[in-house]
Amino acid sequence: MQDSYKEFKKVREFGDLFTDTFNFISHNYKSFFGGFLKLVWPFLAFGLIASTYYQIKVTGSFFSGAFANPDNPMAFFTNFSIAFIFLIIGTFLIGVASYAYVNLYIKNYIETSGNVQLSEVKQQMYDRFISITGLQFIVGLSIFVGLMICLFPGIYLLVPLSFAVSVYVFEDKSVTDAFSHTFRLIRDNWWITFAALVVMYLVVTFAGFIFQLPIFLYTAIKTALSIQDTSPQQFMQGMSTDYVLLALNAIATFISFLFNVAFIIMTVYIYFNLNERHYGTGSFEQIDELGTD
């Protein structure tokens, strides 16, 4: 076992969820993010292309659609609808790949006491990717329907379903069993889990916002320098093909994908915390190991 090995199977207090998440990242960032880029890069590339294409279509269609065709205000939405669908698919696939990688990496990390075998993680991703995709689709659809029916049901579902992939991966349950088991784990711990997810989301969002600042500054400077010399339509169309702006957006989007991984790692810690509170699996395993020794 590595000296820097981090135990997952134990009960944690609220603050421990955050400190352990960032401790795990700080001690394993080379192996973890190196593997992430090697295994998830096709989905990252697809997501970045989809995001860039969406930006180009939305910015370029802003005047050529709604403003250039006042008799047909829906032209703006028609022009970028395909790009929007492309973006949704790209974002969804990155989410699936990220959840699959994080959970399977940590599973291998636990099984090997910190000596992760990336080849095994890769094989597991190939074997389970379709089923994890199906699970995440059910999760996303359930939350979406809950939000559409009434805001609170969607928020309520979001909390237990945030660690549905962890239940599926670590307990080898079927997709439907993993879905239902999350509600048993969250019993009596919904509010504290909700608070942890909200705080972590705010941390990740703020960190991502820092990398959005160059975009705002560049856009503000270019607007101040160009708006007097060009018409609004020409300016917006020029912004849609501004390679510097596109590059800055791509970099910010890529970094936001990386920050989101920290959020997913915490959902794994949440799963183990709830599992230990209800079943004490890790405690029994440690007792068995002591008996063996």
Short mmCIF file of C-alpha atoms in Angstrom, two decimals:
data_model
loop_
_atom_site.label_atom_id
_atom_site.label_comp_id
_atom_site.label_asym_id
_atom_site.label_seq_id
_atom_site.Cartn_x
_atom_site.Cartn_y
_atom_site.Cartn_z
CA MET A 1 0.00 0.00 0.00
CA GLN A 2 1.28 3.48 -0.90
CA ASP A 3 2.11 5.82 1.98
CA SER A 4 -0.17 8.43 0.39
CA TYR A 5 -3.11 6.05 0.06
CA LYS A 6 -6.43 7.69 0.95
CA GLU A 7 -9.13 5.61 2.61
CA PHE A 8 -12.58 5.93 1.04
CA LYS A 9 -14.62 3.48 3.10
CA LYS A 10 -15.27 5.44 6.27
CA VAL A 11 -17.77 7.83 7.83
CA ARG A 12 -17.03 11.51 7.19
CA GLU A 13 -18.26 14.76 8.64
CA PHE A 14 -19.41 17.61 6.41
CA GLY A 15 -16.03 19.38 6.13
CA ASP A 16 -14.16 16.11 5.58
CA LEU A 17 -15.94 15.62 2.26
CA PHE A 18 -14.18 18.70 0.89
CA THR A 19 -10.77 18.28 2.49
CA ASP A 20 -10.56 14.61 1.48
CA THR A 21 -11.61 15.42 -2.08
CA PHE A 22 -8.84 17.97 -2.55
CA ASN A 23 -6.32 15.84 -0.64
CA PHE A 24 -7.00 12.96 -3.00
CA ILE A 25 -6.48 15.25 -6.00
CA SER A 26 -3.30 16.80 -4.61
CA HIS A 27 -1.71 13.40 -3.91
CA ASN A 28 -2.79 11.70 -7.16
CA TYR A 29 -3.09 14.49 -9.72
CA LYS A 30 -0.39 13.15 -12.07
CA SER A 31 -1.79 9.65 -12.32
CA PHE A 32 -5.42 10.72 -12.10
CA PHE A 33 -5.45 13.55 -14.65
CA GLY A 34 -2.92 11.79 -16.86
CA GLY A 35 -5.28 8.85 -17.13
CA PHE A 36 -8.25 11.16 -17.53
CA LEU A 37 -6.72 12.86 -20.57
CA LYS A 38 -5.64 9.53 -22.09
CA LEU A 39 -9.03 7.84 -21.76
CA VAL A 40 -11.50 10.70 -22.03
CA TRP A 41 -9.80 12.87 -24.68
CA PRO A 42 -12.15 11.83 -27.57
CA PHE A 43 -15.12 13.05 -25.55
CA LEU A 44 -13.27 16.20 -24.47
CA ALA A 45 -12.45 16.95 -28.12
CA PHE A 46 -16.04 16.35 -29.18
CA GLY A 47 -17.34 18.58 -26.39
CA LEU A 48 -14.93 21.40 -27.23
CA ILE A 49 -15.86 21.22 -30.92
CA ALA A 50 -19.55 21.24 -30.03
CA SER A 51 -19.10 24.20 -27.67
CA THR A 52 -17.11 26.19 -30.24
CA TYR A 53 -19.59 25.42 -33.02
CA TYR A 54 -22.45 26.51 -30.77
CA GLN A 55 -20.72 29.80 -29.98
CA ILE A 56 -20.10 30.50 -33.67
CA LYS A 57 -23.69 29.75 -34.67
CA VAL A 58 -25.29 31.69 -31.82
CA THR A 59 -23.13 34.79 -32.24
CA GLY A 60 -23.31 34.74 -36.02
CA SER A 61 -27.06 34.17 -36.07
CA PHE A 62 -27.87 36.87 -33.52
CA PHE A 63 -28.32 39.62 -36.11
CA SER A 64 -28.76 37.54 -39.25
CA GLY A 65 -31.65 35.75 -37.55
CA ALA A 66 -33.89 37.65 -35.18
CA PHE A 67 -32.81 41.22 -36.08
CA ALA A 68 -32.23 40.81 -39.79
CA ASN A 69 -35.60 39.04 -40.18
CA PRO A 70 -38.09 40.93 -37.99
CA ASP A 71 -41.01 39.19 -39.71
CA ASN A 72 -39.65 35.82 -38.63
CA PRO A 73 -38.29 36.10 -35.08
CA MET A 74 -37.95 32.31 -34.87
CA ALA A 75 -35.25 32.38 -37.57
CA PHE A 76 -32.63 33.01 -34.88
CA PHE A 77 -33.57 29.83 -33.03
CA THR A 78 -33.81 27.84 -36.24
CA ASN A 79 -30.29 28.83 -37.24
CA PHE A 80 -28.66 27.49 -34.10
CA SER A 81 -31.01 24.63 -33.11
CA ILE A 82 -28.72 22.00 -34.65
CA ALA A 83 -25.72 23.52 -32.86
CA PHE A 84 -27.66 23.44 -29.59
CA ILE A 85 -28.50 19.74 -30.02
CA PHE A 86 -24.85 19.11 -30.89
CA LEU A 87 -23.83 20.90 -27.67
CA ILE A 88 -26.28 18.89 -25.54
CA ILE A 89 -24.95 15.60 -26.91
CA GLY A 90 -21.34 16.67 -26.39
CA THR A 91 -21.98 17.82 -22.83
CA PHE A 92 -23.85 14.63 -22.00
CA LEU A 93 -21.11 12.36 -23.36
CA ILE A 94 -18.41 14.24 -21.44
CA GLY A 95 -20.48 13.83 -18.28
CA VAL A 96 -20.87 10.09 -18.89
CA ALA A 97 -17.17 9.60 -19.64
CA SER A 98 -16.13 11.69 -16.62
CA TYR A 99 -18.40 9.84 -14.19
CA ALA A 100 -17.31 6.49 -15.62
CA TYR A 101 -13.60 7.32 -15.41
CA VAL A 102 -13.68 8.82 -11.91
CA ASN A 103 -15.63 5.94 -10.37
CA LEU A 104 -13.70 3.19 -12.16
CA TYR A 105 -10.36 4.85 -11.38
CA ILE A 106 -11.24 5.06 -7.68
CA LYS A 107 -12.50 1.47 -7.70
CA ASN A 108 -9.15 0.32 -9.09
CA TYR A 109 -7.38 2.64 -6.64
CA ILE A 110 -9.10 0.88 -3.73
CA GLU A 111 -8.57 -2.62 -5.11
CA THR A 112 -4.85 -2.03 -5.71
CA SER A 113 -4.26 0.03 -2.54
CA GLY A 114 -3.30 3.07 -4.59
CA ASN A 115 -1.29 1.34 -7.35
CA VAL A 116 -3.76 2.10 -10.13
CA GLN A 117 -3.57 -0.01 -13.27
CA LEU A 118 -4.76 2.30 -16.03
CA SER A 119 -5.13 -0.58 -18.49
CA GLU A 120 -7.71 -2.16 -16.18
CA VAL A 121 -9.57 1.15 -15.84
CA LYS A 122 -9.60 1.45 -19.63
CA GLN A 123 -11.02 -2.06 -20.06
CA GLN A 124 -13.69 -1.42 -17.46
CA MET A 125 -14.69 1.78 -19.25
CA TYR A 126 -15.10 -0.14 -22.50
CA ASP A 127 -17.11 -2.87 -20.79
CA ARG A 128 -19.42 -0.59 -18.83
CA PHE A 129 -19.68 2.56 -20.91
CA ILE A 130 -23.00 1.69 -22.56
CA SER A 131 -24.66 0.72 -19.29
CA ILE A 132 -23.33 3.84 -17.52
CA THR A 133 -24.61 5.90 -20.46
CA GLY A 134 -28.05 4.35 -20.02
CA LEU A 135 -27.98 5.00 -16.28
CA GLN A 136 -26.96 8.63 -16.75
CA PHE A 137 -29.67 9.09 -19.38
CA ILE A 138 -32.31 7.79 -16.94
CA VAL A 139 -30.86 10.03 -14.22
CA GLY A 140 -30.87 13.11 -16.46
CA LEU A 141 -34.37 12.41 -17.77
CA SER A 142 -35.73 11.88 -14.24
CA ILE A 143 -34.24 15.14 -12.98
CA PHE A 144 -35.46 17.03 -16.07
CA VAL A 145 -39.02 15.73 -15.69
CA GLY A 146 -38.93 16.54 -11.98
CA LEU A 147 -37.84 20.10 -12.70
CA MET A 148 -40.53 20.52 -15.37
CA ILE A 149 -43.32 19.19 -13.15
CA CYS A 150 -42.29 21.33 -10.21
CA LEU A 151 -38.89 22.67 -9.23
CA PHE A 152 -38.57 20.86 -5.89
CA PRO A 153 -39.05 17.26 -7.18
CA GLY A 154 -36.18 17.81 -9.60
CA ILE A 155 -33.93 19.18 -6.85
CA TYR A 156 -34.92 16.32 -4.56
CA LEU A 157 -34.02 13.73 -7.21
CA LEU A 158 -30.74 15.46 -8.02
CA VAL A 159 -29.27 14.72 -4.59
CA PRO A 160 -29.52 10.90 -4.45
CA LEU A 161 -29.03 10.44 -8.19
CA SER A 162 -25.76 12.40 -8.11
CA PHE A 163 -24.01 9.23 -6.88
CA ALA A 164 -26.05 6.65 -8.85
CA VAL A 165 -22.98 5.71 -10.93
CA SER A 166 -21.03 5.02 -7.73
CA VAL A 167 -23.70 2.59 -6.55
CA TYR A 168 -23.64 0.87 -9.94
CA VAL A 169 -19.83 0.62 -10.08
CA PHE A 170 -18.94 -0.26 -6.48
CA GLU A 171 -21.85 -2.59 -5.70
CA ASP A 172 -22.14 -4.26 -9.13
CA LYS A 173 -25.87 -3.66 -9.18
CA SER A 174 -28.03 -3.47 -12.27
CA VAL A 175 -28.93 -0.08 -13.65
CA THR A 176 -32.44 -0.18 -12.18
CA ASP A 177 -31.22 -1.48 -8.79
CA ALA A 178 -28.53 1.22 -8.63
CA PHE A 179 -31.17 3.85 -9.38
CA SER A 180 -33.47 2.71 -6.57
CA HIS A 181 -30.69 2.00 -4.05
CA THR A 182 -29.61 5.65 -4.02
CA PHE A 183 -32.88 6.57 -2.27
CA ARG A 184 -32.20 4.08 0.51
CA LEU A 185 -28.74 5.50 1.06
CA ILE A 186 -29.93 9.12 1.18
CA ARG A 187 -32.52 8.39 3.89
CA ASP A 188 -32.06 10.74 6.88
CA ASN A 189 -29.11 12.46 5.16
CA TRP A 190 -30.75 14.39 2.32
CA TRP A 191 -30.23 17.91 3.67
CA ILE A 192 -26.58 17.54 4.63
CA THR A 193 -25.83 15.92 1.27
CA PHE A 194 -27.70 18.68 -0.54
CA ALA A 195 -25.64 21.30 1.34
CA ALA A 196 -22.38 19.55 0.42
CA LEU A 197 -23.33 19.39 -3.26
CA VAL A 198 -24.35 23.06 -3.33
CA VAL A 199 -21.13 24.23 -1.66
CA MET A 200 -18.96 22.13 -3.96
CA TYR A 201 -20.89 23.36 -6.99
CA LEU A 202 -20.29 26.96 -5.92
CA VAL A 203 -16.57 26.27 -5.42
CA VAL A 204 -16.24 24.67 -8.86
CA THR A 205 -18.31 27.42 -10.50
CA PHE A 206 -16.24 30.18 -8.91
CA ALA A 207 -12.99 28.48 -9.92
CA GLY A 208 -14.27 28.19 -13.48
CA PHE A 209 -15.39 31.82 -13.47
CA ILE A 210 -11.81 32.94 -12.85
CA PHE A 211 -10.85 31.50 -16.21
CA GLN A 212 -13.79 33.28 -17.84
CA LEU A 213 -12.34 36.68 -16.90
CA PRO A 214 -9.94 36.85 -19.90
CA ILE A 215 -12.95 36.34 -22.17
CA PHE A 216 -14.86 39.22 -20.57
CA LEU A 217 -11.82 41.50 -20.67
CA TYR A 218 -11.00 40.69 -24.29
CA THR A 219 -14.63 41.15 -25.36
CA ALA A 220 -14.92 44.47 -23.50
CA ILE A 221 -11.69 45.83 -25.01
CA LYS A 222 -12.57 44.73 -28.52
CA THR A 223 -16.07 46.16 -28.18
CA ALA A 224 -14.72 49.54 -27.04
CA LEU A 225 -12.25 49.65 -29.96
CA SER A 226 -14.51 48.38 -32.71
CA ILE A 227 -18.09 49.39 -32.02
CA GLN A 228 -17.65 52.93 -33.36
CA ASP A 229 -16.14 51.78 -36.67
CA THR A 230 -18.53 48.97 -37.55
CA SER A 231 -22.26 48.34 -37.52
CA PRO A 232 -23.67 46.11 -34.78
CA GLN A 233 -24.37 43.36 -37.33
CA GLN A 234 -20.81 43.42 -38.68
CA PHE A 235 -19.40 43.50 -35.15
CA MET A 236 -21.39 40.44 -34.01
CA GLN A 237 -20.53 38.50 -37.14
CA GLY A 238 -16.88 39.39 -36.65
CA MET A 239 -17.01 38.15 -33.06
CA SER A 240 -18.35 34.79 -34.23
CA THR A 241 -15.15 34.19 -36.23
CA ASP A 242 -12.67 35.84 -33.86
CA TYR A 243 -10.09 33.09 -33.38
CA VAL A 244 -8.68 34.62 -30.20
CA LEU A 245 -12.11 34.68 -28.59
CA LEU A 246 -12.85 31.14 -29.78
CA ALA A 247 -9.54 29.94 -28.33
CA LEU A 248 -10.19 31.65 -24.99
CA ASN A 249 -13.63 30.07 -24.82
CA ALA A 250 -12.23 26.65 -25.67
CA ILE A 251 -9.59 26.94 -22.93
CA ALA A 252 -12.17 28.07 -20.36
CA THR A 253 -14.51 25.23 -21.35
CA PHE A 254 -11.71 22.67 -21.12
CA ILE A 255 -10.73 23.88 -17.64
CA SER A 256 -14.37 23.77 -16.53
CA PHE A 257 -14.46 20.11 -17.56
CA LEU A 258 -11.42 19.47 -15.34
CA PHE A 259 -12.93 21.33 -12.39
CA ASN A 260 -16.12 19.32 -12.76
CA VAL A 261 -14.07 16.19 -12.09
CA ALA A 262 -13.50 17.46 -8.52
CA PHE A 263 -17.26 17.62 -8.08
CA ILE A 264 -17.61 14.01 -9.27
CA ILE A 265 -14.86 12.84 -6.89
CA MET A 266 -16.81 14.32 -4.00
CA THR A 267 -19.94 12.42 -5.05
CA VAL A 268 -17.88 9.23 -4.65
CA TYR A 269 -16.91 10.30 -1.13
CA ILE A 270 -20.58 11.06 -0.45
CA TYR A 271 -21.53 7.56 -1.58
CA PHE A 272 -19.00 5.88 0.72
CA ASN A 273 -19.96 8.14 3.61
CA LEU A 274 -23.64 7.22 3.27
CA ASN A 275 -22.88 3.55 2.68
CA GLU A 276 -20.78 3.41 5.86
CA ARG A 277 -23.44 5.19 7.90
CA HIS A 278 -26.08 2.65 6.82
CA TYR A 279 -24.13 -0.59 6.42
CA GLY A 280 -20.61 -0.12 7.82
CA THR A 281 -19.11 -2.15 4.99
CA GLY A 282 -15.63 -0.69 5.36
CA SER A 283 -15.62 -1.22 9.12
CA PHE A 284 -16.49 -4.91 8.73
CA GLU A 285 -13.76 -5.30 6.10
CA GLN A 286 -11.20 -3.79 8.46
CA ILE A 287 -12.29 -6.16 11.25
CA ASP A 288 -11.94 -9.13 8.88
CA GLU A 289 -8.44 -7.97 7.91
CA LEU A 290 -7.45 -7.73 11.57
CA GLY A 291 -8.69 -11.27 12.13
CA THR A 292 -6.69 -12.49 9.17
CA ASP A 293 -3.54 -10.75 10.37
#
